[in-house]
mmCIF file of C-alpha atoms in Angstrom:
data_model
loop_
_atom_site.group_PDB
_atom_site.id
_atom_site.type_symbol
_atom_site.label_atom_id
_atom_site.label_comp_id
_atom_site.label_asym_id
_atom_site.label_seq_id
_atom_site.Cartn_x
_atom_site.Cartn_y
_atom_site.Cartn_z
ATOM 1 C CA UNK A 3 -76.370 226.466 11.907
ATOM 2 C CA UNK A 4 -76.984 228.376 8.682
ATOM 3 C CA UNK A 5 -79.515 226.773 6.358
ATOM 4 C CA UNK A 6 -78.377 225.768 2.892
ATOM 5 C CA UNK A 7 -79.522 227.973 0.008
ATOM 6 C CA UNK A 8 -82.361 226.367 -1.942
ATOM 7 C CA UNK A 9 -83.600 226.995 -5.492
ATOM 8 C CA UNK A 10 -87.032 225.688 -6.467
ATOM 9 C CA UNK A 11 -87.689 224.793 -10.111
ATOM 10 C CA UNK A 12 -91.363 224.937 -11.075
ATOM 11 C CA UNK A 13 -93.155 224.199 -14.319
ATOM 12 C CA UNK A 14 -96.849 224.503 -14.962
ATOM 13 C CA UNK A 15 -99.398 223.439 -17.559
ATOM 14 C CA UNK A 16 -99.167 219.632 -18.096
ATOM 15 C CA UNK A 17 -95.396 219.718 -17.406
ATOM 16 C CA UNK A 18 -93.374 218.427 -14.468
ATOM 17 C CA UNK A 19 -89.865 218.108 -13.046
ATOM 18 C CA UNK A 20 -88.797 215.593 -15.701
ATOM 19 C CA UNK A 21 -89.102 218.315 -18.363
ATOM 20 C CA UNK A 22 -86.269 220.362 -16.854
ATOM 21 C CA UNK A 23 -83.941 217.778 -18.387
ATOM 22 C CA UNK A 24 -80.257 218.729 -18.311
ATOM 23 C CA UNK A 25 -81.023 222.239 -17.056
ATOM 24 C CA UNK A 26 -81.141 221.013 -13.467
ATOM 25 C CA UNK A 27 -77.557 219.749 -13.657
ATOM 26 C CA UNK A 28 -76.395 222.900 -15.456
ATOM 27 C CA UNK A 29 -77.943 224.997 -12.693
ATOM 28 C CA UNK A 30 -76.326 222.808 -10.045
ATOM 29 C CA UNK A 31 -72.905 223.320 -11.644
ATOM 30 C CA UNK A 32 -73.452 227.076 -11.322
ATOM 31 C CA UNK A 33 -74.793 226.801 -7.754
ATOM 32 C CA UNK A 34 -72.743 223.898 -6.361
ATOM 33 C CA UNK A 35 -73.522 224.711 -2.731
ATOM 34 C CA UNK A 36 -77.283 225.076 -3.188
ATOM 35 C CA UNK A 37 -80.120 222.579 -2.962
ATOM 36 C CA UNK A 38 -81.980 222.315 -6.278
ATOM 37 C CA UNK A 39 -85.559 221.211 -5.565
ATOM 38 C CA UNK A 40 -87.899 220.363 -8.455
ATOM 39 C CA UNK A 41 -91.557 220.499 -7.461
ATOM 40 C CA UNK A 42 -94.507 218.988 -9.309
ATOM 41 C CA UNK A 43 -97.949 220.478 -8.915
ATOM 42 C CA UNK A 44 -100.620 217.986 -7.850
ATOM 43 C CA UNK A 45 -101.785 216.028 -10.893
ATOM 44 C CA UNK A 46 -98.480 216.159 -12.799
ATOM 45 C CA UNK A 47 -95.392 213.957 -12.919
ATOM 46 C CA UNK A 48 -94.635 212.089 -9.715
ATOM 47 C CA UNK A 49 -97.912 213.428 -8.279
ATOM 48 C CA UNK A 50 -100.095 212.436 -11.223
ATOM 49 C CA UNK A 51 -102.422 210.357 -9.048
ATOM 50 C CA UNK A 52 -103.392 213.441 -7.028
ATOM 51 C CA UNK A 53 -106.129 215.909 -7.961
ATOM 52 C CA UNK A 54 -105.064 219.293 -9.306
ATOM 53 C CA UNK A 55 -106.785 222.095 -7.368
ATOM 54 C CA UNK A 56 -109.173 224.026 -9.581
ATOM 55 C CA UNK A 57 -107.647 227.449 -8.842
ATOM 56 C CA UNK A 58 -104.175 228.993 -8.721
ATOM 57 C CA UNK A 59 -104.764 229.779 -5.062
ATOM 58 C CA UNK A 60 -105.424 226.111 -4.356
ATOM 59 C CA UNK A 61 -102.350 225.053 -6.336
ATOM 60 C CA UNK A 62 -100.173 227.567 -4.468
ATOM 61 C CA UNK A 63 -101.499 226.458 -1.074
ATOM 62 C CA UNK A 64 -100.803 222.836 -1.975
ATOM 63 C CA UNK A 65 -97.235 223.651 -3.071
ATOM 64 C CA UNK A 66 -96.640 225.577 0.142
ATOM 65 C CA UNK A 67 -97.580 222.488 2.145
ATOM 66 C CA UNK A 68 -95.694 220.124 -0.161
ATOM 67 C CA UNK A 69 -92.496 222.197 -0.037
ATOM 68 C CA UNK A 70 -92.500 222.559 3.735
ATOM 69 C CA UNK A 71 -93.018 218.821 4.097
ATOM 70 C CA UNK A 72 -89.727 218.443 2.196
ATOM 71 C CA UNK A 73 -87.949 221.483 3.693
ATOM 72 C CA UNK A 74 -89.552 222.415 7.052
ATOM 73 C CA UNK A 75 -89.417 226.121 7.955
ATOM 74 C CA UNK A 76 -87.274 226.861 4.929
ATOM 75 C CA UNK A 77 -87.123 229.801 2.515
ATOM 76 C CA UNK A 78 -86.062 229.468 -1.112
ATOM 77 C CA UNK A 79 -85.522 231.251 -4.381
ATOM 78 C CA UNK A 80 -87.608 230.078 -7.337
ATOM 79 C CA UNK A 81 -87.185 229.760 -11.100
ATOM 80 C CA UNK A 82 -90.560 229.227 -12.746
ATOM 81 C CA UNK A 83 -91.638 229.034 -16.374
ATOM 82 C CA UNK A 84 -94.920 229.903 -18.110
ATOM 83 C CA UNK A 85 -97.890 228.877 -15.932
ATOM 84 C CA UNK A 86 -95.336 228.061 -13.246
ATOM 85 C CA UNK A 87 -94.663 231.814 -13.102
ATOM 86 C CA UNK A 88 -98.333 232.537 -12.420
ATOM 87 C CA UNK A 89 -98.313 229.931 -9.657
ATOM 88 C CA UNK A 90 -95.125 231.427 -8.198
ATOM 89 C CA UNK A 91 -96.706 234.894 -8.042
ATOM 90 C CA UNK A 92 -99.780 233.520 -6.277
ATOM 91 C CA UNK A 93 -97.559 231.551 -3.880
ATOM 92 C CA UNK A 94 -95.508 234.669 -3.082
ATOM 93 C CA UNK A 95 -98.730 236.589 -2.419
ATOM 94 C CA UNK A 96 -100.224 234.021 -0.056
ATOM 95 C CA UNK A 97 -97.007 233.016 1.728
ATOM 96 C CA UNK A 98 -94.511 235.894 1.377
ATOM 97 C CA UNK A 99 -91.971 234.279 3.711
ATOM 98 C CA UNK A 100 -91.615 231.160 1.526
ATOM 99 C CA UNK A 101 -89.932 232.764 -1.504
ATOM 100 C CA UNK A 102 -86.958 235.144 -1.229
ATOM 101 C CA UNK A 103 -86.427 235.969 -4.937
ATOM 102 C CA UNK A 104 -88.078 234.836 -8.162
ATOM 103 C CA UNK A 105 -87.026 234.479 -11.799
ATOM 104 C CA UNK A 106 -90.093 234.155 -14.048
ATOM 105 C CA UNK A 107 -89.672 232.874 -17.612
ATOM 106 C CA UNK A 108 -92.204 233.688 -20.360
ATOM 107 C CA UNK A 109 -95.134 234.210 -18.021
ATOM 108 C CA UNK A 110 -98.267 236.300 -18.548
ATOM 109 C CA UNK A 111 -101.422 237.624 -16.941
ATOM 110 C CA UNK A 112 -104.849 238.468 -18.298
ATOM 111 C CA UNK A 113 -104.719 241.685 -16.258
ATOM 112 C CA UNK A 114 -102.134 243.130 -18.658
ATOM 113 C CA UNK A 115 -102.209 241.019 -21.837
ATOM 114 C CA UNK A 116 -105.032 239.900 -24.157
ATOM 115 C CA UNK A 117 -105.697 236.197 -24.642
ATOM 116 C CA UNK A 118 -104.335 236.180 -28.195
ATOM 117 C CA UNK A 119 -100.938 237.275 -26.824
ATOM 118 C CA UNK A 120 -100.957 234.874 -23.880
ATOM 119 C CA UNK A 121 -101.496 232.078 -26.412
ATOM 120 C CA UNK A 122 -100.740 233.112 -29.994
ATOM 121 C CA UNK A 123 -103.805 232.635 -32.197
ATOM 122 C CA UNK A 124 -101.711 230.688 -34.708
ATOM 123 C CA UNK A 125 -101.316 227.952 -32.078
ATOM 124 C CA UNK A 126 -105.004 227.233 -31.400
ATOM 125 C CA UNK A 127 -105.195 224.465 -34.022
ATOM 126 C CA UNK A 128 -101.862 223.050 -32.865
ATOM 127 C CA UNK A 129 -103.127 222.730 -29.282
ATOM 128 C CA UNK A 130 -106.283 220.967 -30.455
ATOM 129 C CA UNK A 131 -104.232 218.560 -32.582
ATOM 130 C CA UNK A 132 -101.916 217.743 -29.663
ATOM 131 C CA UNK A 133 -104.854 216.493 -27.601
ATOM 132 C CA UNK A 134 -105.762 214.033 -30.375
ATOM 133 C CA UNK A 135 -102.289 212.588 -30.999
ATOM 134 C CA UNK A 136 -100.579 209.533 -29.437
ATOM 135 C CA UNK A 137 -97.933 210.241 -26.794
ATOM 136 C CA UNK A 138 -94.851 210.295 -29.022
ATOM 137 C CA UNK A 139 -96.450 212.572 -31.617
ATOM 138 C CA UNK A 140 -97.773 214.799 -28.821
ATOM 139 C CA UNK A 141 -94.305 215.298 -27.399
ATOM 140 C CA UNK A 142 -92.782 215.904 -30.830
ATOM 141 C CA UNK A 143 -95.391 218.594 -31.448
ATOM 142 C CA UNK A 144 -94.890 220.165 -28.005
ATOM 143 C CA UNK A 145 -91.120 220.342 -28.521
ATOM 144 C CA UNK A 146 -91.650 221.946 -31.935
ATOM 145 C CA UNK A 147 -93.898 224.594 -30.317
ATOM 146 C CA UNK A 148 -91.676 225.307 -27.322
ATOM 147 C CA UNK A 149 -88.155 224.932 -28.772
ATOM 148 C CA UNK A 150 -86.465 226.733 -31.650
ATOM 149 C CA UNK A 151 -83.819 224.083 -32.147
ATOM 150 C CA UNK A 152 -83.898 222.056 -35.352
ATOM 151 C CA UNK A 153 -86.857 219.738 -34.828
ATOM 152 C CA UNK A 154 -85.168 216.883 -36.740
ATOM 153 C CA UNK A 155 -82.001 217.018 -34.646
ATOM 154 C CA UNK A 156 -80.871 213.793 -32.992
ATOM 155 C CA UNK A 157 -81.111 215.524 -29.591
ATOM 156 C CA UNK A 158 -84.750 216.525 -29.945
ATOM 157 C CA UNK A 159 -85.820 213.194 -31.456
ATOM 158 C CA UNK A 160 -84.302 211.421 -28.455
ATOM 159 C CA UNK A 161 -85.884 213.952 -26.111
ATOM 160 C CA UNK A 162 -89.378 213.445 -27.513
ATOM 161 C CA UNK A 163 -88.986 209.691 -27.033
ATOM 162 C CA UNK A 164 -87.899 210.194 -23.412
ATOM 163 C CA UNK A 165 -90.820 212.530 -22.715
ATOM 164 C CA UNK A 166 -93.308 210.136 -24.345
ATOM 165 C CA UNK A 167 -92.038 207.229 -22.225
ATOM 166 C CA UNK A 168 -92.293 209.375 -19.092
ATOM 167 C CA UNK A 169 -95.833 210.426 -19.955
ATOM 168 C CA UNK A 170 -96.808 206.793 -20.513
ATOM 169 C CA UNK A 171 -95.817 206.072 -16.903
ATOM 170 C CA UNK A 172 -97.174 209.335 -15.481
ATOM 171 C CA UNK A 173 -100.357 210.185 -17.433
ATOM 172 C CA UNK A 174 -102.372 213.321 -16.671
ATOM 173 C CA UNK A 175 -106.101 212.806 -16.244
ATOM 174 C CA UNK A 176 -108.565 214.816 -18.322
ATOM 175 C CA UNK A 177 -110.030 216.373 -15.167
ATOM 176 C CA UNK A 178 -106.583 217.548 -14.033
ATOM 177 C CA UNK A 179 -105.853 218.978 -17.473
ATOM 178 C CA UNK A 180 -109.128 220.911 -17.311
ATOM 179 C CA UNK A 181 -108.370 222.221 -13.806
ATOM 180 C CA UNK A 182 -104.932 223.439 -14.898
ATOM 181 C CA UNK A 183 -106.300 225.147 -17.996
ATOM 182 C CA UNK A 184 -109.038 226.817 -15.961
ATOM 183 C CA UNK A 185 -106.605 227.965 -13.263
ATOM 184 C CA UNK A 186 -104.222 229.528 -15.799
ATOM 185 C CA UNK A 187 -107.092 231.226 -17.638
ATOM 186 C CA UNK A 188 -108.412 232.959 -14.520
ATOM 187 C CA UNK A 189 -105.081 234.309 -13.239
ATOM 188 C CA UNK A 190 -105.274 237.969 -12.223
ATOM 189 C CA UNK A 191 -102.172 239.930 -11.298
ATOM 190 C CA UNK A 192 -101.882 240.564 -7.545
ATOM 191 C CA UNK A 193 -100.702 243.812 -6.014
ATOM 192 C CA UNK A 194 -96.985 244.440 -6.464
ATOM 193 C CA UNK A 195 -94.984 242.077 -4.307
ATOM 194 C CA UNK A 196 -92.166 242.977 -1.951
ATOM 195 C CA UNK A 197 -89.887 240.141 -3.078
ATOM 196 C CA UNK A 198 -87.355 240.912 -5.851
ATOM 197 C CA UNK A 199 -88.472 239.531 -9.227
ATOM 198 C CA UNK A 200 -86.591 239.274 -12.519
ATOM 199 C CA UNK A 201 -88.149 238.384 -15.873
ATOM 200 C CA UNK A 202 -86.729 236.381 -18.772
ATOM 201 C CA UNK A 203 -88.491 236.241 -22.136
ATOM 202 C CA UNK A 204 -87.967 234.936 -25.670
ATOM 203 C CA UNK A 205 -88.387 237.295 -28.601
ATOM 204 C CA UNK A 206 -88.967 234.294 -30.902
ATOM 205 C CA UNK A 207 -91.415 232.488 -28.587
ATOM 206 C CA UNK A 208 -93.906 230.676 -30.858
ATOM 207 C CA UNK A 209 -96.367 229.984 -28.049
ATOM 208 C CA UNK A 210 -96.625 233.180 -25.960
ATOM 209 C CA UNK A 211 -95.925 236.687 -27.229
ATOM 210 C CA UNK A 212 -92.927 238.130 -25.381
ATOM 211 C CA UNK A 213 -94.840 241.418 -25.108
ATOM 212 C CA UNK A 214 -96.656 239.768 -22.171
ATOM 213 C CA UNK A 215 -93.411 239.770 -20.176
ATOM 214 C CA UNK A 216 -92.599 243.310 -21.288
ATOM 215 C CA UNK A 217 -96.041 244.472 -20.114
ATOM 216 C CA UNK A 218 -95.424 242.962 -16.681
ATOM 217 C CA UNK A 219 -91.926 244.448 -16.491
ATOM 218 C CA UNK A 220 -93.224 247.922 -17.332
ATOM 219 C CA UNK A 221 -96.218 247.681 -14.988
ATOM 220 C CA UNK A 222 -94.127 246.674 -11.971
ATOM 221 C CA UNK A 223 -90.850 248.304 -13.094
ATOM 222 C CA UNK A 224 -89.052 244.947 -13.074
ATOM 223 C CA UNK A 225 -85.730 244.023 -14.696
ATOM 224 C CA UNK A 226 -86.198 241.981 -17.874
ATOM 225 C CA UNK A 227 -83.798 240.209 -20.224
ATOM 226 C CA UNK A 228 -84.934 239.087 -23.669
ATOM 227 C CA UNK A 229 -83.362 236.169 -25.499
ATOM 228 C CA UNK A 230 -83.151 236.896 -29.246
ATOM 229 C CA UNK A 231 -83.496 233.353 -30.641
ATOM 230 C CA UNK A 232 -84.696 230.809 -28.045
ATOM 231 C CA UNK A 233 -88.188 229.354 -27.980
ATOM 232 C CA UNK A 234 -90.729 229.358 -25.160
ATOM 233 C CA UNK A 235 -88.658 226.810 -23.223
ATOM 234 C CA UNK A 236 -85.490 228.878 -22.756
ATOM 235 C CA UNK A 237 -83.997 226.415 -20.222
ATOM 236 C CA UNK A 238 -84.140 223.762 -22.961
ATOM 237 C CA UNK A 239 -82.785 225.942 -25.764
ATOM 238 C CA UNK A 240 -80.149 227.908 -23.834
ATOM 239 C CA UNK A 241 -79.642 226.700 -20.253
ATOM 240 C CA UNK A 242 -76.344 228.579 -19.868
ATOM 241 C CA UNK A 243 -78.049 231.903 -20.628
ATOM 242 C CA UNK A 244 -80.655 231.293 -17.914
ATOM 243 C CA UNK A 245 -77.953 230.272 -15.434
ATOM 244 C CA UNK A 246 -75.880 233.380 -16.172
ATOM 245 C CA UNK A 247 -78.827 235.591 -15.261
ATOM 246 C CA UNK A 248 -79.601 233.453 -12.206
ATOM 247 C CA UNK A 249 -76.040 233.872 -10.933
ATOM 248 C CA UNK A 250 -76.331 237.663 -11.198
ATOM 249 C CA UNK A 251 -79.773 237.876 -9.600
ATOM 250 C CA UNK A 252 -80.092 235.157 -6.958
#
């Protein structure tokens, strides 16, 4: 019996499956016969009581085990954003039979891009402020940094309230936040992988310079598509655009 096609959705730094929002359903409508599996890294979301491994290798090994506990002996495609893209690359390196194809959104590596591009210098103060704010204000600030929609729109106000309520029930420990920051900081690009990879990036990304994705595309000769107006979180700002590219590539 042929196994059902599976698409993994993976976020990274301090984010989890809840933050895919309506994108998961939009993707499902474009891939009606596929399993859509949202994974949380240890320490985030539904796994917030677990310890985040202190390295990307440890995170990737944990996800490998976690995924195969859900889908034994199964291969999948993956859509990963930001730090999730770094984790996906490490996962594909360590366990090449797990992932068939990958779409990486606004990801970066210190091997090709300087720190001030991987996190725009204008955002340093914003990140520090976020850590000092209560949950609702934190989520409002995060949405403002990662989305280019009108920040006072009814949709985004409601979204920040939903995210704050979720975070209240699924808090991230300070030690797990540190481990995730340290893991993302140390990421070094592996040798070119055999699996097909496609890149998506946002020209107007306020958090990460889209030149990071261009550098990776040029270094590995990968296909890249650049959104002209969306923010860092393209699946939030323009889920249809992401799904259109997924349908052509996966």
